[in-house]
Amino acid sequence: MAKGRVTIDEVICKGCGLCVSVCPKNVLALSTTKINPAGYNPAEMVGEDCIACTSCAKMCPDCAITVEKLD
């Protein structure tokens, strides 16, 4: 069961993949179907095992990620 929910601002995300590389649970991936207005494939949550560690949000150079802890 997920302990956190990741929200990614797809308009701001430049698809650098840094968040994907630091996620210990591999719940993030770069989209293969979405392209944002800047022409990038944004990151998206693809798994249900988020532990709300906030590593992805800390790594994001554009502050495009927020992590919500769930009860």
PDB file of N, CA and C in Angstrom:
ATOM      1  N   MET A   1       0.839  -1.187   0.000  1.00  0.00           N
ATOM      2  CA  MET A   1       0.000   0.000   0.000  1.00  0.00           C
ATOM      3  C   MET A   1       0.880   1.246   0.000  1.00  0.00           C
ATOM      4  N   ALA A   2       0.512   2.201  -0.825  1.00  0.00           N
ATOM      5  CA  ALA A   2       1.301   3.422  -0.954  1.00  0.00           C
ATOM      6  C   ALA A   2       1.239   4.255   0.318  1.00  0.00           C
ATOM      7  N   LYS A   3       2.377   4.792   0.697  1.00  0.00           N
ATOM      8  CA  LYS A   3       2.457   5.702   1.836  1.00  0.00           C
ATOM      9  C   LYS A   3       2.534   7.145   1.373  1.00  0.00           C
ATOM     10  N   GLY A   4       2.632   7.333   0.058  1.00  0.00           N
ATOM     11  CA  GLY A   4       2.734   8.677  -0.481  1.00  0.00           C
ATOM     12  C   GLY A   4       2.147   8.771  -1.872  1.00  0.00           C
ATOM     13  N   ARG A   5       1.877  10.006  -2.268  1.00  0.00           N
ATOM     14  CA  ARG A   5       1.363  10.288  -3.603  1.00  0.00           C
ATOM     15  C   ARG A   5       2.248  11.363  -4.220  1.00  0.00           C
ATOM     16  N   VAL A   6       2.766  11.083  -5.394  1.00  0.00           N
ATOM     17  CA  VAL A   6       3.623  12.022  -6.104  1.00  0.00           C
ATOM     18  C   VAL A   6       2.783  12.760  -7.134  1.00  0.00           C
ATOM     19  N   THR A   7       2.895  14.084  -7.144  1.00  0.00           N
ATOM     20  CA  THR A   7       2.234  14.900  -8.153  1.00  0.00           C
ATOM     21  C   THR A   7       3.313  15.628  -8.931  1.00  0.00           C
ATOM     22  N   ILE A   8       3.260  15.516 -10.235  1.00  0.00           N
ATOM     23  CA  ILE A   8       4.258  16.140 -11.099  1.00  0.00           C
ATOM     24  C   ILE A   8       3.569  17.174 -11.969  1.00  0.00           C
ATOM     25  N   ASP A   9       4.082  18.393 -11.939  1.00  0.00           N
ATOM     26  CA  ASP A   9       3.566  19.447 -12.808  1.00  0.00           C
ATOM     27  C   ASP A   9       4.131  19.185 -14.200  1.00  0.00           C
ATOM     28  N   GLU A  10       3.326  18.608 -15.058  1.00  0.00           N
ATOM     29  CA  GLU A  10       3.789  18.188 -16.377  1.00  0.00           C
ATOM     30  C   GLU A  10       4.190  19.351 -17.272  1.00  0.00           C
ATOM     31  N   VAL A  11       3.674  20.534 -17.015  1.00  0.00           N
ATOM     32  CA  VAL A  11       4.041  21.701 -17.816  1.00  0.00           C
ATOM     33  C   VAL A  11       5.462  22.148 -17.489  1.00  0.00           C
ATOM     34  N   ILE A  12       5.847  22.041 -16.218  1.00  0.00           N
ATOM     35  CA  ILE A  12       7.180  22.466 -15.776  1.00  0.00           C
ATOM     36  C   ILE A  12       8.234  21.390 -16.025  1.00  0.00           C
ATOM     37  N   CYS A  13       7.862  20.122 -15.906  1.00  0.00           N
ATOM     38  CA  CYS A  13       8.815  19.013 -16.015  1.00  0.00           C
ATOM     39  C   CYS A  13       9.503  19.023 -17.376  1.00  0.00           C
ATOM     40  N   LYS A  14      10.840  18.917 -17.357  1.00  0.00           N
ATOM     41  CA  LYS A  14      11.596  18.879 -18.609  1.00  0.00           C
ATOM     42  C   LYS A  14      12.099  17.481 -18.947  1.00  0.00           C
ATOM     43  N   GLY A  15      11.620  16.489 -18.237  1.00  0.00           N
ATOM     44  CA  GLY A  15      11.943  15.111 -18.567  1.00  0.00           C
ATOM     45  C   GLY A  15      13.398  14.742 -18.406  1.00  0.00           C
ATOM     46  N   CYS A  16      14.063  15.335 -17.430  1.00  0.00           N
ATOM     47  CA  CYS A  16      15.496  15.063 -17.239  1.00  0.00           C
ATOM     48  C   CYS A  16      15.747  13.675 -16.667  1.00  0.00           C
ATOM     49  N   GLY A  17      14.757  13.109 -15.963  1.00  0.00           N
ATOM     50  CA  GLY A  17      14.879  11.764 -15.426  1.00  0.00           C
ATOM     51  C   GLY A  17      15.594  11.652 -14.095  1.00  0.00           C
ATOM     52  N   LEU A  18      15.978  12.770 -13.497  1.00  0.00           N
ATOM     53  CA  LEU A  18      16.669  12.703 -12.209  1.00  0.00           C
ATOM     54  C   LEU A  18      15.784  12.084 -11.136  1.00  0.00           C
ATOM     55  N   CYS A  19      14.514  12.414 -11.142  1.00  0.00           N
ATOM     56  CA  CYS A  19      13.588  11.844 -10.155  1.00  0.00           C
ATOM     57  C   CYS A  19      13.474  10.334 -10.322  1.00  0.00           C
ATOM     58  N   VAL A  20      13.444   9.899 -11.558  1.00  0.00           N
ATOM     59  CA  VAL A  20      13.349   8.468 -11.849  1.00  0.00           C
ATOM     60  C   VAL A  20      14.567   7.739 -11.295  1.00  0.00           C
ATOM     61  N   SER A  21      15.730   8.348 -11.451  1.00  0.00           N
ATOM     62  CA  SER A  21      16.976   7.685 -11.048  1.00  0.00           C
ATOM     63  C   SER A  21      17.146   7.559  -9.538  1.00  0.00           C
ATOM     64  N   VAL A  22      16.493   8.424  -8.757  1.00  0.00           N
ATOM     65  CA  VAL A  22      16.677   8.376  -7.301  1.00  0.00           C
ATOM     66  C   VAL A  22      15.540   7.687  -6.555  1.00  0.00           C
ATOM     67  N   CYS A  23      14.478   7.327  -7.233  1.00  0.00           N
ATOM     68  CA  CYS A  23      13.343   6.694  -6.554  1.00  0.00           C
ATOM     69  C   CYS A  23      13.715   5.283  -6.103  1.00  0.00           C
ATOM     70  N   PRO A  24      13.703   5.039  -4.785  1.00  0.00           N
ATOM     71  CA  PRO A  24      14.096   3.716  -4.292  1.00  0.00           C
ATOM     72  C   PRO A  24      13.068   2.621  -4.577  1.00  0.00           C
ATOM     73  N   LYS A  25      11.855   3.006  -4.903  1.00  0.00           N
ATOM     74  CA  LYS A  25      10.790   2.034  -5.161  1.00  0.00           C
ATOM     75  C   LYS A  25      10.428   1.929  -6.648  1.00  0.00           C
ATOM     76  N   ASN A  26      11.124   2.686  -7.490  1.00  0.00           N
ATOM     77  CA  ASN A  26      10.892   2.650  -8.943  1.00  0.00           C
ATOM     78  C   ASN A  26       9.436   2.900  -9.324  1.00  0.00           C
ATOM     79  N   VAL A  27       8.844   3.913  -8.703  1.00  0.00           N
ATOM     80  CA  VAL A  27       7.450   4.230  -9.018  1.00  0.00           C
ATOM     81  C   VAL A  27       7.320   5.387 -10.003  1.00  0.00           C
ATOM     82  N   LEU A  28       8.438   5.893 -10.493  1.00  0.00           N
ATOM     83  CA  LEU A  28       8.414   6.983 -11.462  1.00  0.00           C
ATOM     84  C   LEU A  28       9.055   6.534 -12.771  1.00  0.00           C
ATOM     85  N   ALA A  29       8.548   7.078 -13.871  1.00  0.00           N
ATOM     86  CA  ALA A  29       9.112   6.807 -15.190  1.00  0.00           C
ATOM     87  C   ALA A  29       8.824   8.008 -16.078  1.00  0.00           C
ATOM     88  N   LEU A  30       9.611   8.160 -17.120  1.00  0.00           N
ATOM     89  CA  LEU A  30       9.313   9.195 -18.098  1.00  0.00           C
ATOM     90  C   LEU A  30       8.212   8.668 -19.011  1.00  0.00           C
ATOM     91  N   SER A  31       7.247   9.514 -19.274  1.00  0.00           N
ATOM     92  CA  SER A  31       6.113   9.115 -20.095  1.00  0.00           C
ATOM     93  C   SER A  31       6.564   8.766 -21.508  1.00  0.00           C
ATOM     94  N   THR A  32       5.945   7.756 -22.057  1.00  0.00           N
ATOM     95  CA  THR A  32       6.195   7.406 -23.455  1.00  0.00           C
ATOM     96  C   THR A  32       5.029   7.831 -24.337  1.00  0.00           C
ATOM     97  N   THR A  33       3.984   8.395 -23.709  1.00  0.00           N
ATOM     98  CA  THR A  33       2.793   8.778 -24.469  1.00  0.00           C
ATOM     99  C   THR A  33       2.454  10.260 -24.373  1.00  0.00           C
ATOM    100  N   LYS A  34       2.989  10.951 -23.373  1.00  0.00           N
ATOM    101  CA  LYS A  34       2.671  12.364 -23.182  1.00  0.00           C
ATOM    102  C   LYS A  34       3.848  13.237 -23.586  1.00  0.00           C
ATOM    103  N   ILE A  35       3.531  14.392 -24.165  1.00  0.00           N
ATOM    104  CA  ILE A  35       4.534  15.410 -24.467  1.00  0.00           C
ATOM    105  C   ILE A  35       3.972  16.730 -23.962  1.00  0.00           C
ATOM    106  N   ASN A  36       4.762  17.450 -23.150  1.00  0.00           N
ATOM    107  CA  ASN A  36       4.271  18.714 -22.604  1.00  0.00           C
ATOM    108  C   ASN A  36       4.451  19.839 -23.628  1.00  0.00           C
ATOM    109  N   PRO A  37       3.937  21.040 -23.346  1.00  0.00           N
ATOM    110  CA  PRO A  37       4.020  22.144 -24.305  1.00  0.00           C
ATOM    111  C   PRO A  37       5.448  22.515 -24.727  1.00  0.00           C
ATOM    112  N   ALA A  38       6.432  22.202 -23.891  1.00  0.00           N
ATOM    113  CA  ALA A  38       7.827  22.503 -24.233  1.00  0.00           C
ATOM    114  C   ALA A  38       8.456  21.399 -25.084  1.00  0.00           C
ATOM    115  N   GLY A  39       7.723  20.312 -25.307  1.00  0.00           N
ATOM    116  CA  GLY A  39       8.212  19.228 -26.142  1.00  0.00           C
ATOM    117  C   GLY A  39       8.917  18.111 -25.401  1.00  0.00           C
ATOM    118  N   TYR A  40       8.780  18.070 -24.079  1.00  0.00           N
ATOM    119  CA  TYR A  40       9.436  17.048 -23.266  1.00  0.00           C
ATOM    120  C   TYR A  40       8.464  15.953 -22.855  1.00  0.00           C
ATOM    121  N   ASN A  41       8.988  14.764 -22.630  1.00  0.00           N
ATOM    122  CA  ASN A  41       8.213  13.673 -22.049  1.00  0.00           C
ATOM    123  C   ASN A  41       8.312  13.814 -20.541  1.00  0.00           C
ATOM    124  N   PRO A  42       7.245  14.210 -19.864  1.00  0.00           N
ATOM    125  CA  PRO A  42       7.313  14.420 -18.415  1.00  0.00           C
ATOM    126  C   PRO A  42       7.358  13.109 -17.641  1.00  0.00           C
ATOM    127  N   ALA A  43       7.820  13.203 -16.426  1.00  0.00           N
ATOM    128  CA  ALA A  43       7.800  12.050 -15.525  1.00  0.00           C
ATOM    129  C   ALA A  43       6.361  11.803 -15.086  1.00  0.00           C
ATOM    130  N   GLU A  44       6.089  10.571 -14.716  1.00  0.00           N
ATOM    131  CA  GLU A  44       4.769  10.219 -14.212  1.00  0.00           C
ATOM    132  C   GLU A  44       4.901   9.082 -13.212  1.00  0.00           C
ATOM    133  N   MET A  45       3.927   8.991 -12.336  1.00  0.00           N
ATOM    134  CA  MET A  45       3.911   7.924 -11.339  1.00  0.00           C
ATOM    135  C   MET A  45       3.352   6.671 -12.000  1.00  0.00           C
ATOM    136  N   VAL A  46       4.103   5.570 -11.921  1.00  0.00           N
ATOM    137  CA  VAL A  46       3.690   4.342 -12.592  1.00  0.00           C
ATOM    138  C   VAL A  46       3.506   3.167 -11.630  1.00  0.00           C
ATOM    139  N   GLY A  47       3.826   3.362 -10.375  1.00  0.00           N
ATOM    140  CA  GLY A  47       3.699   2.286  -9.401  1.00  0.00           C
ATOM    141  C   GLY A  47       2.871   2.709  -8.208  1.00  0.00           C
ATOM    142  N   GLU A  48       2.591   1.755  -7.357  1.00  0.00           N
ATOM    143  CA  GLU A  48       1.758   1.994  -6.177  1.00  0.00           C
ATOM    144  C   GLU A  48       2.531   1.877  -4.872  1.00  0.00           C
ATOM    145  N   ASP A  49       3.849   1.785  -4.937  1.00  0.00           N
ATOM    146  CA  ASP A  49       4.642   1.510  -3.741  1.00  0.00           C
ATOM    147  C   ASP A  49       5.389   2.717  -3.185  1.00  0.00           C
ATOM    148  N   CYS A  50       4.944   3.924  -3.497  1.00  0.00           N
ATOM    149  CA  CYS A  50       5.613   5.136  -3.009  1.00  0.00           C
ATOM    150  C   CYS A  50       5.679   5.125  -1.476  1.00  0.00           C
ATOM    151  N   ILE A  51       6.859   5.434  -0.939  1.00  0.00           N
ATOM    152  CA  ILE A  51       7.044   5.470   0.515  1.00  0.00           C
ATOM    153  C   ILE A  51       7.156   6.907   1.037  1.00  0.00           C
ATOM    154  N   ALA A  52       6.903   7.883   0.178  1.00  0.00           N
ATOM    155  CA  ALA A  52       6.917   9.304   0.553  1.00  0.00           C
ATOM    156  C   ALA A  52       8.272   9.748   1.087  1.00  0.00           C
ATOM    157  N   CYS A  53       9.340   9.239   0.505  1.00  0.00           N
ATOM    158  CA  CYS A  53      10.688   9.602   0.971  1.00  0.00           C
ATOM    159  C   CYS A  53      11.092  11.005   0.524  1.00  0.00           C
ATOM    160  N   THR A  54      10.437  11.539  -0.470  1.00  0.00           N
ATOM    161  CA  THR A  54      10.653  12.866  -1.064  1.00  0.00           C
ATOM    162  C   THR A  54      11.973  13.001  -1.821  1.00  0.00           C
ATOM    163  N   SER A  55      12.657  11.908  -2.092  1.00  0.00           N
ATOM    164  CA  SER A  55      13.905  11.985  -2.857  1.00  0.00           C
ATOM    165  C   SER A  55      13.675  12.600  -4.232  1.00  0.00           C
ATOM    166  N   CYS A  56      12.573  12.257  -4.862  1.00  0.00           N
ATOM    167  CA  CYS A  56      12.278  12.786  -6.193  1.00  0.00           C
ATOM    168  C   CYS A  56      12.105  14.300  -6.163  1.00  0.00           C
ATOM    169  N   ALA A  57      11.353  14.789  -5.190  1.00  0.00           N
ATOM    170  CA  ALA A  57      11.115  16.227  -5.080  1.00  0.00           C
ATOM    171  C   ALA A  57      12.396  16.987  -4.768  1.00  0.00           C
ATOM    172  N   LYS A  58      13.237  16.407  -3.928  1.00  0.00           N
ATOM    173  CA  LYS A  58      14.509  17.050  -3.587  1.00  0.00           C
ATOM    174  C   LYS A  58      15.443  17.109  -4.787  1.00  0.00           C
ATOM    175  N   MET A  59      15.387  16.121  -5.652  1.00  0.00           N
ATOM    176  CA  MET A  59      16.282  16.045  -6.801  1.00  0.00           C
ATOM    177  C   MET A  59      15.826  16.916  -7.969  1.00  0.00           C
ATOM    178  N   CYS A  60      14.545  17.213  -8.059  1.00  0.00           N
ATOM    179  CA  CYS A  60      14.004  17.941  -9.212  1.00  0.00           C
ATOM    180  C   CYS A  60      14.559  19.360  -9.291  1.00  0.00           C
ATOM    181  N   PRO A  61      15.289  19.681 -10.363  1.00  0.00           N
ATOM    182  CA  PRO A  61      15.876  21.016 -10.487  1.00  0.00           C
ATOM    183  C   PRO A  61      14.849  22.107 -10.780  1.00  0.00           C
ATOM    184  N   ASP A  62      13.651  21.708 -11.186  1.00  0.00           N
ATOM    185  CA  ASP A  62      12.618  22.679 -11.544  1.00  0.00           C
ATOM    186  C   ASP A  62      11.473  22.751 -10.542  1.00  0.00           C
ATOM    187  N   CYS A  63      11.602  22.048  -9.428  1.00  0.00           N
ATOM    188  CA  CYS A  63      10.560  22.043  -8.387  1.00  0.00           C
ATOM    189  C   CYS A  63       9.193  21.677  -8.963  1.00  0.00           C
ATOM    190  N   ALA A  64       9.184  20.692  -9.842  1.00  0.00           N
ATOM    191  CA  ALA A  64       7.950  20.270 -10.496  1.00  0.00           C
ATOM    192  C   ALA A  64       7.241  19.149  -9.748  1.00  0.00           C
ATOM    193  N   ILE A  65       7.825  18.699  -8.629  1.00  0.00           N
ATOM    194  CA  ILE A  65       7.292  17.535  -7.927  1.00  0.00           C
ATOM    195  C   ILE A  65       6.898  17.882  -6.501  1.00  0.00           C
ATOM    196  N   THR A  66       5.721  17.422  -6.115  1.00  0.00           N
ATOM    197  CA  THR A  66       5.304  17.493  -4.718  1.00  0.00           C
ATOM    198  C   THR A  66       4.959  16.075  -4.268  1.00  0.00           C
ATOM    199  N   VAL A  67       5.241  15.804  -3.006  1.00  0.00           N
ATOM    200  CA  VAL A  67       4.955  14.490  -2.441  1.00  0.00           C
ATOM    201  C   VAL A  67       4.033  14.685  -1.251  1.00  0.00           C
ATOM    202  N   GLU A  68       2.932  13.970  -1.271  1.00  0.00           N
ATOM    203  CA  GLU A  68       1.956  14.029  -0.185  1.00  0.00           C
ATOM    204  C   GLU A  68       2.030  12.725   0.591  1.00  0.00           C
ATOM    205  N   LYS A  69       2.200  12.831   1.898  1.00  0.00           N
ATOM    206  CA  LYS A  69       2.201  11.635   2.741  1.00  0.00           C
ATOM    207  C   LYS A  69       0.764  11.235   3.020  1.00  0.00           C
ATOM    208  N   LEU A  70       0.491   9.949   2.866  1.00  0.00           N
ATOM    209  CA  LEU A  70      -0.841   9.417   3.109  1.00  0.00           C
ATOM    210  C   LEU A  70      -0.871   8.723   4.457  1.00  0.00           C
ATOM    211  N   ASP A  71      -2.020   8.733   5.096  1.00  0.00           N
ATOM    212  CA  ASP A  71      -2.162   8.068   6.400  1.00  0.00           C
ATOM    213  C   ASP A  71      -2.350   6.585   6.253  1.00  0.00           C
TER     214      ASP A  71
END
